[in-house]
């Protein structure tokens, strides 16, 4: 078997390679003092190799997650095996500024780290080597993709004009709330709201003014919502709101507050000042409803009763036993 002997030139090339490779190399002894520190680490940390060698790693980088890193190093030394850290779990170990122009929006370098033991001729662990990989490009792409997907999901669930939940998404929430209240029997109420005489607004001032009326009524509704309330644009100028953990008295207070503020606050729409009113129907939760559609139908019937009785008022659906 032919064996190639290493020469001084080979060692020199190997050292050049370690200095110029685009991977950080840090070798630690048993006391976590730096034994090796390559060019990648010099360039990104600003600490020269002659400054790092022999120094305690935790003194060089006081912001390192000491407890976590010591546990990692202890595992490598004890088990004489490799271990890893990926950016999804811990974005970086060494807080290096990101210098890549394409991913310049990322403040810091994302890193994957490989820890592996360095053994002597007898197999005893003498030190631990850390390989630091700059994965900023990959991490940034993944984060951008996740952000885009989240944006698409949000757009698919909301109404473009008002920013409220669209009808299909709101109905899925209604189904969930119905099942929850059916199981636990807690109080809740459903409110349907419709802007009165909306068609004449569109016919008189045009659809741009009509859209602005809907937007401003939406703002008034949003202002009066509590955190758990679930509001959606049900269609056209009609809105639907689920009020979890709310009894009839609370629902009536909420509905009256909305009705009153819409009636008394003229809307500035483009160059027009328009006064509008709204009719509302309330259906308190009842075990008599067999499904979410019955509950919604009761609120809808109450809304149309309010319209038949002259509009700008609130009607409560008959309590079902």
Short mmCIF file of C-alpha atoms in Angstrom, two decimals:
data_model
loop_
_atom_site.label_atom_id
_atom_site.label_comp_id
_atom_site.label_asym_id
_atom_site.label_seq_id
_atom_site.Cartn_x
_atom_site.Cartn_y
_atom_site.Cartn_z
CA UNK A 1 0.00 0.00 0.00
CA UNK A 2 1.44 3.29 -1.09
CA UNK A 3 1.48 6.01 1.54
CA UNK A 4 2.02 9.67 0.80
CA UNK A 5 4.11 11.37 3.40
CA UNK A 6 3.16 14.82 4.55
CA UNK A 7 5.69 17.49 3.86
CA UNK A 8 6.01 20.95 5.36
CA UNK A 9 4.42 22.29 2.18
CA UNK A 10 1.39 20.06 2.77
CA UNK A 11 1.04 21.39 6.29
CA UNK A 12 1.41 24.95 5.00
CA UNK A 13 -1.37 24.38 2.43
CA UNK A 14 -3.58 22.81 5.06
CA UNK A 15 -3.11 25.79 7.35
CA UNK A 16 -3.89 28.15 4.46
CA UNK A 17 -7.05 26.20 3.77
CA UNK A 18 -8.20 26.41 7.39
CA UNK A 19 -7.51 30.14 7.44
CA UNK A 20 -9.40 30.96 4.25
CA UNK A 21 -12.32 28.50 4.38
CA UNK A 22 -15.73 30.16 4.75
CA UNK A 23 -16.49 28.24 7.92
CA UNK A 24 -15.59 29.33 11.41
CA UNK A 25 -13.25 26.96 13.28
CA UNK A 26 -12.81 27.21 17.03
CA UNK A 27 -10.94 24.60 19.06
CA UNK A 28 -11.41 24.61 22.83
CA UNK A 29 -9.41 22.71 25.44
CA UNK A 30 -10.89 21.09 28.52
CA UNK A 31 -11.09 24.45 30.31
CA UNK A 32 -12.87 26.16 27.41
CA UNK A 33 -9.74 28.09 26.47
CA UNK A 34 -9.25 28.78 22.77
CA UNK A 35 -6.61 26.61 21.08
CA UNK A 36 -7.37 27.46 17.44
CA UNK A 37 -9.12 30.44 15.86
CA UNK A 38 -9.22 30.66 12.07
CA UNK A 39 -9.54 33.56 9.62
CA UNK A 40 -13.34 33.34 9.42
CA UNK A 41 -13.56 33.95 13.16
CA UNK A 42 -11.01 36.76 12.96
CA UNK A 43 -12.87 38.52 10.15
CA UNK A 44 -16.31 38.38 11.75
CA UNK A 45 -15.39 38.89 15.41
CA UNK A 46 -12.61 41.44 14.98
CA UNK A 47 -10.49 39.37 17.40
CA UNK A 48 -7.11 38.29 16.04
CA UNK A 49 -5.96 34.68 16.45
CA UNK A 50 -3.04 35.72 18.68
CA UNK A 51 -5.52 37.58 20.93
CA UNK A 52 -7.93 34.65 21.09
CA UNK A 53 -5.49 31.80 21.62
CA UNK A 54 -5.26 30.87 25.27
CA UNK A 55 -8.17 33.10 26.25
CA UNK A 56 -11.31 31.87 27.99
CA UNK A 57 -14.08 31.75 25.38
CA UNK A 58 -16.64 33.16 27.82
CA UNK A 59 -14.40 36.11 28.57
CA UNK A 60 -13.97 36.81 24.87
CA UNK A 61 -17.76 36.69 24.39
CA UNK A 62 -19.54 37.54 27.65
CA UNK A 63 -22.94 37.43 25.92
CA UNK A 64 -22.67 33.74 25.00
CA UNK A 65 -25.45 31.54 26.43
CA UNK A 66 -23.10 30.08 28.99
CA UNK A 67 -25.32 27.50 30.65
CA UNK A 68 -26.54 26.12 27.32
CA UNK A 69 -23.07 26.05 25.74
CA UNK A 70 -21.39 24.44 28.74
CA UNK A 71 -24.04 21.72 28.67
CA UNK A 72 -23.38 21.13 24.96
CA UNK A 73 -19.61 20.93 25.47
CA UNK A 74 -20.00 18.63 28.46
CA UNK A 75 -22.13 16.24 26.38
CA UNK A 76 -19.54 16.13 23.58
CA UNK A 77 -16.70 15.46 26.02
CA UNK A 78 -18.61 12.89 28.07
CA UNK A 79 -20.10 10.88 25.21
CA UNK A 80 -17.26 11.45 22.72
CA UNK A 81 -19.81 12.17 20.03
CA UNK A 82 -20.92 14.98 17.73
CA UNK A 83 -23.80 17.30 18.44
CA UNK A 84 -25.39 20.15 16.52
CA UNK A 85 -27.17 23.44 16.87
CA UNK A 86 -29.34 24.75 14.03
CA UNK A 87 -30.52 28.31 13.44
CA UNK A 88 -34.21 27.37 13.79
CA UNK A 89 -33.55 26.52 17.46
CA UNK A 90 -30.93 29.20 18.20
CA UNK A 91 -30.41 31.83 15.47
CA UNK A 92 -26.74 32.31 16.32
CA UNK A 93 -24.10 31.45 18.88
CA UNK A 94 -21.63 34.22 18.09
CA UNK A 95 -23.31 37.58 17.65
CA UNK A 96 -21.70 38.55 14.32
CA UNK A 97 -23.09 41.37 12.20
CA UNK A 98 -24.54 40.24 8.88
CA UNK A 99 -22.41 41.55 6.02
CA UNK A 100 -24.10 39.86 3.09
CA UNK A 101 -25.52 42.46 0.68
CA UNK A 102 -28.42 40.32 -0.59
CA UNK A 103 -29.67 39.51 2.89
CA UNK A 104 -28.77 42.91 4.28
CA UNK A 105 -32.11 43.23 6.02
CA UNK A 106 -30.98 40.64 8.58
CA UNK A 107 -29.15 42.31 11.44
CA UNK A 108 -27.09 39.28 12.49
CA UNK A 109 -25.51 36.23 10.90
CA UNK A 110 -27.64 33.08 11.24
CA UNK A 111 -25.48 30.11 12.19
CA UNK A 112 -25.54 26.35 12.27
CA UNK A 113 -22.94 24.91 14.64
CA UNK A 114 -21.35 21.46 14.69
CA UNK A 115 -19.55 20.39 17.87
CA UNK A 116 -17.26 17.39 17.64
CA UNK A 117 -14.68 15.89 19.99
CA UNK A 118 -10.94 15.91 19.31
CA UNK A 119 -9.22 12.84 20.73
CA UNK A 120 -5.64 11.85 21.38
CA UNK A 121 -4.03 8.64 20.11
CA UNK A 122 -5.66 6.68 22.93
CA UNK A 123 -9.11 7.96 22.10
CA UNK A 124 -9.39 10.27 25.09
CA UNK A 125 -11.15 13.56 24.39
CA UNK A 126 -8.67 16.42 24.55
CA UNK A 127 -10.75 19.24 23.15
CA UNK A 128 -13.85 20.21 21.26
CA UNK A 129 -13.98 21.76 17.80
CA UNK A 130 -16.81 24.12 16.85
CA UNK A 131 -17.57 24.53 13.15
CA UNK A 132 -19.58 27.72 12.57
CA UNK A 133 -21.57 27.82 9.30
CA UNK A 134 -22.99 31.08 8.00
CA UNK A 135 -26.53 30.12 6.88
CA UNK A 136 -27.92 33.66 6.66
CA UNK A 137 -28.96 33.28 3.00
CA UNK A 138 -30.94 30.12 3.68
CA UNK A 139 -32.49 31.42 6.91
CA UNK A 140 -33.43 34.73 5.33
CA UNK A 141 -35.08 32.99 2.37
CA UNK A 142 -37.02 30.70 4.70
CA UNK A 143 -38.15 33.62 6.85
CA UNK A 144 -39.23 35.62 3.81
CA UNK A 145 -41.19 32.62 2.50
CA UNK A 146 -42.89 32.14 5.87
CA UNK A 147 -43.70 35.85 6.01
CA UNK A 148 -45.18 35.75 2.49
CA UNK A 149 -47.23 32.67 3.32
CA UNK A 150 -48.55 34.32 6.47
CA UNK A 151 -49.45 37.41 4.44
CA UNK A 152 -51.26 35.31 1.85
CA UNK A 153 -53.12 33.45 4.58
CA UNK A 154 -54.14 36.72 6.21
CA UNK A 155 -55.34 38.15 2.88
CA UNK A 156 -57.34 35.01 2.15
CA UNK A 157 -59.14 35.34 5.49
CA UNK A 158 -59.93 39.03 5.53
CA UNK A 159 -62.19 41.37 3.61
CA UNK A 160 -60.18 43.70 1.40
CA UNK A 161 -62.36 46.77 2.01
CA UNK A 162 -62.75 46.63 5.78
CA UNK A 163 -59.96 44.42 7.07
CA UNK A 164 -62.52 42.40 9.02
CA UNK A 165 -62.83 38.64 8.60
CA UNK A 166 -64.48 37.72 5.33
CA UNK A 167 -67.72 35.79 5.39
CA UNK A 168 -66.34 32.27 4.98
CA UNK A 169 -63.68 32.77 7.66
CA UNK A 170 -66.15 34.38 10.05
CA UNK A 171 -68.56 31.46 9.53
CA UNK A 172 -65.80 29.01 10.44
CA UNK A 173 -65.31 30.94 13.69
CA UNK A 174 -69.08 30.84 14.24
CA UNK A 175 -69.04 27.07 13.89
CA UNK A 176 -66.19 26.77 16.38
CA UNK A 177 -67.88 29.08 18.88
CA UNK A 178 -71.19 27.24 18.51
CA UNK A 179 -69.54 23.90 19.29
CA UNK A 180 -67.68 25.38 22.24
CA UNK A 181 -70.80 26.91 23.78
CA UNK A 182 -72.84 23.78 23.00
CA UNK A 183 -70.29 21.74 24.95
CA UNK A 184 -69.84 24.05 27.92
CA UNK A 185 -73.16 25.90 27.97
CA UNK A 186 -71.59 29.27 28.64
CA UNK A 187 -73.28 32.51 27.63
CA UNK A 188 -72.76 34.18 24.29
CA UNK A 189 -74.62 36.35 21.80
CA UNK A 190 -74.67 36.93 18.09
CA UNK A 191 -75.23 40.39 16.61
CA UNK A 192 -76.12 41.16 12.99
CA UNK A 193 -75.86 44.77 11.82
CA UNK A 194 -76.99 46.37 8.57
CA UNK A 195 -76.50 50.00 7.46
CA UNK A 196 -79.91 51.53 6.82
CA UNK A 197 -80.83 52.84 3.36
CA UNK A 198 -77.41 52.07 1.95
CA UNK A 199 -78.52 51.67 -1.67
CA UNK A 200 -79.60 55.35 -1.96
CA UNK A 201 -76.11 56.36 -0.74
CA UNK A 202 -74.52 54.42 -3.59
CA UNK A 203 -77.08 55.74 -6.09
CA UNK A 204 -76.71 59.38 -4.95
CA UNK A 205 -72.98 59.73 -4.22
CA UNK A 206 -71.43 56.82 -6.10
CA UNK A 207 -69.73 53.63 -5.03
CA UNK A 208 -66.53 55.31 -3.84
CA UNK A 209 -68.49 57.21 -1.21
CA UNK A 210 -70.44 54.04 -0.43
CA UNK A 211 -67.19 52.16 0.16
CA UNK A 212 -65.96 54.95 2.43
CA UNK A 213 -69.19 54.76 4.45
CA UNK A 214 -68.63 51.03 4.95
CA UNK A 215 -65.01 51.65 5.98
CA UNK A 216 -65.96 54.29 8.53
CA UNK A 217 -68.81 52.25 10.00
CA UNK A 218 -66.30 49.40 10.27
CA UNK A 219 -63.97 51.68 12.24
CA UNK A 220 -66.78 52.53 14.65
CA UNK A 221 -67.52 48.83 15.12
CA UNK A 222 -63.85 47.96 15.65
CA UNK A 223 -63.46 50.73 18.22
CA UNK A 224 -66.17 49.17 20.36
CA UNK A 225 -65.03 45.55 20.11
CA UNK A 226 -63.48 43.72 23.05
CA UNK A 227 -60.47 41.51 22.50
CA UNK A 228 -62.43 38.20 22.35
CA UNK A 229 -65.20 39.53 20.09
CA UNK A 230 -65.17 38.19 16.52
CA UNK A 231 -66.41 40.55 13.82
CA UNK A 232 -66.77 39.92 10.11
CA UNK A 233 -68.19 41.56 7.01
CA UNK A 234 -71.07 39.28 6.19
CA UNK A 235 -71.76 40.82 2.81
CA UNK A 236 -72.39 44.25 1.26
CA UNK A 237 -73.24 46.62 4.10
CA UNK A 238 -74.01 43.81 6.56
CA UNK A 239 -71.78 42.82 9.49
CA UNK A 240 -71.85 39.93 11.97
CA UNK A 241 -70.29 39.85 15.43
CA UNK A 242 -69.88 36.99 17.89
CA UNK A 243 -69.78 38.09 21.53
CA UNK A 244 -68.35 35.19 23.59
CA UNK A 245 -69.07 35.01 27.33
CA UNK A 246 -71.70 37.75 27.02
CA UNK A 247 -75.23 37.64 28.44
CA UNK A 248 -78.24 39.34 26.87
CA UNK A 249 -77.83 42.51 28.91
CA UNK A 250 -74.21 42.84 27.84
CA UNK A 251 -75.09 42.20 24.21
CA UNK A 252 -77.82 44.87 24.32
CA UNK A 253 -75.37 47.39 25.82
CA UNK A 254 -72.87 46.60 23.07
CA UNK A 255 -75.48 46.87 20.31
CA UNK A 256 -76.89 50.14 21.67
CA UNK A 257 -73.40 51.63 21.88
CA UNK A 258 -72.78 50.78 18.23
CA UNK A 259 -76.20 51.96 17.09
CA UNK A 260 -75.89 55.25 18.97
CA UNK A 261 -72.38 56.11 17.78
CA UNK A 262 -73.33 55.43 14.15
CA UNK A 263 -76.42 57.61 14.47
CA UNK A 264 -74.70 60.55 16.14
CA UNK A 265 -71.40 60.66 14.30
CA UNK A 266 -71.69 62.14 10.78
CA UNK A 267 -69.26 60.44 8.39
CA UNK A 268 -66.78 62.51 6.36
CA UNK A 269 -66.66 60.66 3.04
CA UNK A 270 -64.46 62.31 0.42
CA UNK A 271 -66.09 65.77 0.11
CA UNK A 272 -69.44 64.64 1.52
CA UNK A 273 -70.80 64.60 5.05
CA UNK A 274 -73.25 61.76 5.37
CA UNK A 275 -75.46 60.75 8.26
CA UNK A 276 -76.33 57.11 8.48
CA UNK A 277 -78.09 54.80 10.90
CA UNK A 278 -77.96 51.07 11.42
CA UNK A 279 -80.34 48.30 12.44
CA UNK A 280 -79.23 45.45 14.65
CA UNK A 281 -80.53 42.00 15.58
CA UNK A 282 -79.37 40.04 18.63
CA UNK A 283 -79.65 36.30 19.21
CA UNK A 284 -78.50 35.16 22.67
CA UNK A 285 -76.95 31.69 22.76
CA UNK A 286 -79.42 28.91 23.57
CA UNK A 287 -79.17 25.14 23.80
CA UNK A 288 -82.32 25.04 21.69
CA UNK A 289 -80.24 25.83 18.59
CA UNK A 290 -79.26 22.57 16.95
CA UNK A 291 -76.54 24.05 14.83
CA UNK A 292 -74.74 27.30 14.04
CA UNK A 293 -77.06 28.01 11.11
CA UNK A 294 -80.09 28.13 13.42
CA UNK A 295 -78.32 30.55 15.72
CA UNK A 296 -77.32 32.74 12.79
CA UNK A 297 -80.84 32.53 11.35
CA UNK A 298 -82.33 33.77 14.64
CA UNK A 299 -80.03 36.82 14.63
CA UNK A 300 -80.84 37.46 10.97
CA UNK A 301 -84.59 37.32 11.65
CA UNK A 302 -84.17 39.78 14.51
CA UNK A 303 -82.26 42.13 12.19
CA UNK A 304 -85.00 42.10 9.60
CA UNK A 305 -87.60 42.65 12.33
CA UNK A 306 -85.66 45.80 13.28
CA UNK A 307 -85.81 46.96 9.68
CA UNK A 308 -89.51 46.22 9.37
CA UNK A 309 -90.21 48.18 12.55
CA UNK A 310 -88.62 51.35 11.17
CA UNK A 311 -84.82 50.82 11.25
CA UNK A 312 -82.25 52.50 13.53
CA UNK A 313 -83.17 50.16 16.36
CA UNK A 314 -82.30 46.88 18.01
CA UNK A 315 -84.46 43.77 18.15
CA UNK A 316 -83.71 40.70 20.26
CA UNK A 317 -84.65 37.29 18.89
CA UNK A 318 -87.24 35.42 20.97
CA UNK A 319 -85.49 33.39 23.62
CA UNK A 320 -85.49 29.71 22.66
CA UNK A 321 -85.86 27.08 25.40
#
